[in-house]
Coordinates of C-alpha atoms in Angstrom, one line a residue:
M1 CA 7.5 15.8 -13.0
P2 CA 10.4 13.8 -11.8
S3 CA 12.6 15.7 -9.5
R4 CA 15.9 16.9 -11.0
P5 CA 19.1 14.9 -9.9
R6 CA 21.5 16.7 -7.7
H7 CA 24.3 16.6 -10.1
P8 CA 23.8 18.9 -12.9
L9 CA 26.4 17.1 -15.3
R10 CA 24.5 13.9 -14.9
W11 CA 21.2 15.5 -15.7
T12 CA 22.7 17.0 -18.7
L13 CA 24.1 13.7 -20.0
V14 CA 20.7 12.1 -19.4
C15 CA 18.9 14.8 -21.5
A16 CA 21.4 14.3 -24.2
V17 CA 20.9 10.5 -24.5
L18 CA 16.9 11.0 -24.3
A19 CA 17.3 13.6 -27.2
W20 CA 19.3 11.4 -29.5
G21 CA 17.2 8.3 -28.7
A22 CA 20.0 6.0 -27.7
P23 CA 19.3 2.3 -28.1
A24 CA 18.5 0.1 -25.0
Q25 CA 21.8 -1.6 -25.0
S26 CA 24.0 1.4 -24.6
A27 CA 27.6 1.3 -23.7
N28 CA 26.7 2.7 -20.0
P29 CA 24.0 1.6 -17.7
P30 CA 21.0 3.7 -17.8
V31 CA 20.6 6.4 -15.1
A32 CA 17.4 6.4 -12.7
Q33 CA 15.4 9.6 -13.5
C34 CA 14.2 10.5 -10.1
G35 CA 15.3 10.6 -6.6
K36 CA 12.7 8.1 -5.2
P37 CA 12.5 5.2 -7.7
V38 CA 10.5 2.0 -7.2
Y39 CA 10.7 -1.0 -9.4
L40 CA 7.3 -2.4 -10.4
T41 CA 7.6 -6.1 -11.7
F42 CA 4.9 -8.4 -13.0
D43 CA 5.2 -12.2 -13.2
T44 CA 3.1 -14.1 -15.8
G45 CA -0.2 -15.6 -14.8
H46 CA -3.4 -16.5 -16.9
M47 CA -3.1 -13.1 -18.7
E48 CA -6.8 -12.1 -18.6
V49 CA -5.8 -8.8 -16.9
A50 CA -2.8 -8.3 -19.1
P51 CA -4.5 -5.9 -21.7
L52 CA -6.0 -3.8 -18.7
I53 CA -2.4 -3.7 -17.0
A54 CA -1.0 -2.5 -20.3
D55 CA -3.5 0.2 -20.6
V56 CA -2.9 1.5 -17.1
L57 CA 0.8 1.5 -17.5
A58 CA 0.8 3.3 -20.8
R59 CA -1.8 6.0 -19.6
H60 CA 0.6 6.9 -16.6
Q61 CA 3.7 6.5 -18.7
V62 CA 5.0 3.6 -16.3
K63 CA 7.8 1.2 -17.3
V64 CA 8.1 -2.0 -15.7
T65 CA 9.9 -5.4 -15.9
F66 CA 8.0 -8.5 -16.8
F67 CA 9.2 -11.9 -15.7
A68 CA 7.8 -14.4 -18.2
A69 CA 7.0 -18.1 -18.1
N70 CA 5.0 -20.1 -20.5
E71 CA 2.0 -20.4 -18.2
A72 CA -1.6 -21.6 -18.8
T73 CA -3.9 -18.9 -19.8
K74 CA -7.6 -18.2 -20.0
T75 CA -7.2 -17.4 -23.6
G76 CA -4.6 -18.8 -26.1
D77 CA -1.8 -21.1 -26.1
G78 CA 0.2 -20.2 -23.2
S79 CA 1.6 -16.8 -21.8
L80 CA 4.5 -17.1 -24.3
G81 CA 2.6 -18.7 -27.0
E82 CA 1.7 -17.1 -30.4
H83 CA -1.6 -15.9 -29.2
W84 CA 0.1 -13.5 -26.9
A85 CA 3.1 -12.7 -28.9
P86 CA 1.6 -9.3 -30.4
W87 CA 1.1 -8.2 -26.7
W88 CA 4.6 -8.8 -25.9
R89 CA 5.9 -7.0 -29.0
E90 CA 3.8 -3.9 -28.0
R91 CA 5.2 -3.9 -24.5
A92 CA 8.8 -3.9 -26.1
R93 CA 7.8 -1.0 -28.3
E94 CA 6.6 0.9 -25.1
G95 CA 10.2 0.5 -23.6
H96 CA 9.4 -2.1 -20.9
A97 CA 12.1 -4.7 -19.6
F98 CA 11.9 -8.6 -19.8
A99 CA 13.4 -11.4 -17.9
S100 CA 13.0 -15.0 -17.4
H101 CA 10.6 -16.7 -14.9
T102 CA 11.7 -20.2 -16.2
F103 CA 9.9 -21.5 -19.2
D104 CA 7.7 -24.1 -17.4
H105 CA 7.3 -22.2 -14.3
V106 CA 9.4 -24.7 -12.5
Y107 CA 9.3 -24.4 -8.6
W108 CA 12.3 -25.4 -6.6
R109 CA 11.1 -27.9 -3.9
A110 CA 14.6 -29.1 -2.4
D111 CA 18.2 -29.5 -3.2
A112 CA 19.2 -33.0 -4.3
A113 CA 22.9 -33.1 -4.9
K114 CA 24.2 -36.1 -6.7
G115 CA 27.7 -36.6 -5.3
S116 CA 29.5 -33.3 -5.8
A117 CA 27.4 -32.2 -8.5
P118 CA 24.4 -29.8 -7.6
A119 CA 20.8 -31.1 -8.5
F120 CA 17.5 -29.9 -7.5
R121 CA 14.0 -31.5 -6.9
M122 CA 11.7 -29.4 -9.0
Q123 CA 8.1 -29.1 -9.9
P124 CA 6.8 -27.3 -13.0
T125 CA 3.3 -25.9 -13.1
A126 CA 3.1 -25.6 -16.9
G127 CA 4.3 -27.8 -19.8
A128 CA 4.2 -31.5 -20.6
S129 CA 5.4 -32.4 -17.2
A130 CA 3.1 -29.9 -15.1
G131 CA 2.7 -31.3 -11.5
T132 CA 5.5 -33.9 -11.8
L133 CA 8.2 -34.0 -9.2
M134 CA 11.6 -34.2 -11.0
T135 CA 15.4 -33.8 -10.6
L136 CA 17.1 -31.2 -12.6
N137 CA 20.9 -30.8 -12.6
A138 CA 22.4 -27.4 -12.9
A139 CA 22.6 -27.5 -16.7
Q140 CA 19.0 -28.5 -17.1
Y141 CA 17.9 -25.8 -14.6
C142 CA 19.8 -23.2 -16.6
A143 CA 18.2 -24.4 -19.7
Q144 CA 14.8 -23.7 -18.2
I145 CA 15.8 -20.1 -17.5
Q146 CA 17.4 -19.8 -21.0
Q147 CA 14.4 -21.2 -22.9
S148 CA 12.2 -18.3 -21.6
A149 CA 14.8 -15.8 -22.4
D150 CA 15.3 -16.9 -25.9
R151 CA 11.5 -17.0 -26.4
L152 CA 11.3 -13.4 -25.1
R153 CA 13.9 -12.3 -27.6
A154 CA 12.3 -14.1 -30.4
V155 CA 9.1 -12.4 -29.6
T156 CA 10.1 -8.8 -28.7
Q157 CA 13.2 -8.5 -30.8
Q158 CA 15.2 -7.5 -27.9
P159 CA 17.5 -9.4 -25.5
A160 CA 15.9 -10.3 -22.1
L161 CA 17.8 -8.9 -19.1
P162 CA 20.3 -11.4 -17.6
L163 CA 18.0 -11.6 -14.6
F164 CA 15.4 -14.3 -13.6
R165 CA 12.9 -14.9 -10.9
A166 CA 12.2 -18.3 -9.5
P167 CA 8.5 -19.2 -9.3
G168 CA 7.2 -18.3 -5.9
G169 CA 10.7 -16.8 -5.1
K170 CA 11.6 -20.3 -3.8
T171 CA 15.5 -20.8 -4.2
S172 CA 18.5 -22.1 -2.3
P173 CA 22.1 -21.0 -2.3
A174 CA 23.0 -23.8 -4.5
L175 CA 20.3 -22.9 -7.0
L176 CA 21.3 -19.2 -7.1
A177 CA 24.9 -20.3 -7.6
A178 CA 23.9 -22.6 -10.4
A179 CA 22.0 -19.8 -12.2
R180 CA 24.8 -17.2 -11.8
S181 CA 27.2 -19.6 -13.2
C182 CA 25.2 -19.5 -16.5
G183 CA 24.7 -15.8 -16.5
Y184 CA 21.6 -15.1 -14.5
A185 CA 21.1 -13.1 -11.2
H186 CA 18.0 -13.7 -9.1
V187 CA 15.5 -11.0 -8.5
A188 CA 13.4 -11.2 -5.4
W189 CA 11.2 -8.3 -3.9
A190 CA 10.9 -6.0 -1.0
D191 CA 8.7 -7.2 1.8
A192 CA 6.5 -4.0 1.3
G193 CA 6.7 -4.8 -2.4
F194 CA 4.7 -8.1 -2.1
M195 CA 1.4 -6.8 -3.6
G196 CA -0.5 -9.8 -2.2
D197 CA -2.5 -10.3 -5.4
E198 CA -2.1 -14.2 -4.9
L199 CA -3.7 -14.2 -1.5
P200 CA -7.3 -15.0 -0.9
S201 CA -9.5 -11.9 -1.3
D202 CA -11.9 -12.6 1.6
K203 CA -8.9 -12.3 4.0
Y204 CA -7.0 -9.8 2.1
P205 CA -9.5 -7.5 0.3
N206 CA -8.1 -5.1 -2.3
A207 CA -8.7 -2.0 -0.3
A208 CA -6.4 -3.3 2.6
L209 CA -3.6 -4.3 0.0
L210 CA -3.6 -1.0 -1.5
A211 CA -3.7 0.9 1.7
K212 CA -0.8 -1.3 3.1
A213 CA 1.3 -0.7 -0.1
L214 CA 1.0 3.1 0.0
R215 CA 1.8 3.2 3.6
D216 CA 5.0 0.8 3.5
V217 CA 6.5 1.1 0.2
R218 CA 10.0 2.8 0.3
S219 CA 12.3 4.3 -2.3
G220 CA 14.2 1.4 -4.0
D221 CA 11.7 -1.3 -3.3
I222 CA 11.1 -4.0 -5.9
L223 CA 7.3 -4.5 -6.2
M224 CA 5.8 -7.8 -7.4
A225 CA 2.4 -8.6 -8.9
H226 CA 1.0 -11.0 -11.4
L227 CA -0.6 -10.8 -15.0
G228 CA -3.6 -12.7 -13.5
I229 CA -4.0 -15.2 -10.5
W230 CA -6.4 -18.2 -10.8
S231 CA -7.2 -18.6 -7.3
R232 CA -8.3 -14.9 -6.3
K233 CA -12.0 -14.2 -6.4
D234 CA -11.7 -10.4 -6.6
P235 CA -8.8 -9.7 -9.1
W236 CA -6.2 -7.3 -7.9
A237 CA -5.2 -5.3 -10.9
P238 CA -8.5 -3.7 -11.9
A239 CA -9.0 -2.4 -8.3
V240 CA -5.6 -1.8 -7.1
L241 CA -2.9 -1.0 -9.9
E242 CA -4.2 2.4 -11.1
P243 CA -4.7 3.9 -7.5
L244 CA -1.3 2.4 -6.6
I245 CA 0.5 4.2 -9.3
V246 CA -1.3 7.4 -8.7
G247 CA -0.8 7.4 -4.9
L248 CA 2.9 6.6 -5.2
Q249 CA 3.4 9.3 -7.7
A250 CA 1.8 11.8 -5.6
K251 CA 4.2 10.7 -2.7
G252 CA 7.2 11.7 -5.1
F253 CA 7.9 8.2 -6.4
C254 CA 8.7 7.3 -9.8
F255 CA 8.7 3.9 -11.6
E256 CA 12.0 2.4 -13.2
T257 CA 12.7 -0.8 -14.8
L258 CA 15.4 -3.1 -13.3
R259 CA 17.7 -1.8 -16.0
T260 CA 18.4 1.1 -13.5
H261 CA 18.4 -0.8 -10.3
P262 CA 21.8 -0.3 -8.4
A263 CA 22.0 -3.9 -7.4
Y264 CA 21.7 -5.2 -10.9
Q265 CA 23.4 -2.4 -13.2
G266 CA 26.7 -4.0 -13.0
W267 CA 25.6 -7.5 -13.6
I268 CA 23.5 -6.3 -16.6
A269 CA 26.4 -4.4 -18.2
Q270 CA 28.6 -7.4 -17.7
H271 CA 26.1 -10.0 -19.1
K272 CA 24.5 -8.2 -21.9
G273 CA 23.0 -10.6 -24.5

């Protein structure tokens, strides 16, 4: 059971909200339910392990935040395509949160200012221009973020959070400023929260990644993994996800979505869709 907050009045208010089934877009930001929260997040990938991940999360009543791009998948028409739409709708019904990962999974490579206007050298890994280096201005980059958020809203019937994660976590101050100007704050991850599921499994076996996470994760950390990585020989999720959740819960941690993260609550309240 989660530990009871120190403030009885806050606990009473939280219980009242839960009892009445308040909608996700409430007037006040949600309140974290335990004293040692961690924030598990998943970026999209080839989606092969997505059903397994969903089963594990449901079994342990863990809510996470998904950062979605329309990436190539092993089955179907892209991770945000019609094939996977029922999967996303079910996650919304379960109470998970969603945010943009840029629609075409666009990597920042360098700033490329044109005069005084910001511009960026980018390389998508999905979509019609996959693999092509291109220059996007701030509005075009914002459109990439917005396209994913719009698709998530259409599929889940709930607004995406006004947050995004740049593919690979690669950004620049100018890129972050451009995104914030169109209403999106960037979400990275804690050093200990890097789950390592995209690393080569011969050098970073699952047992070592699990042991490292259980040793190093601290309260407040944002954790990051994927819904499938093409290059990893021994997939991370089937071996690590469930023992990670069980192990962290045994140490008194609970799992929250980014709706309750103190660094983003104010921004979310000000930029609700």
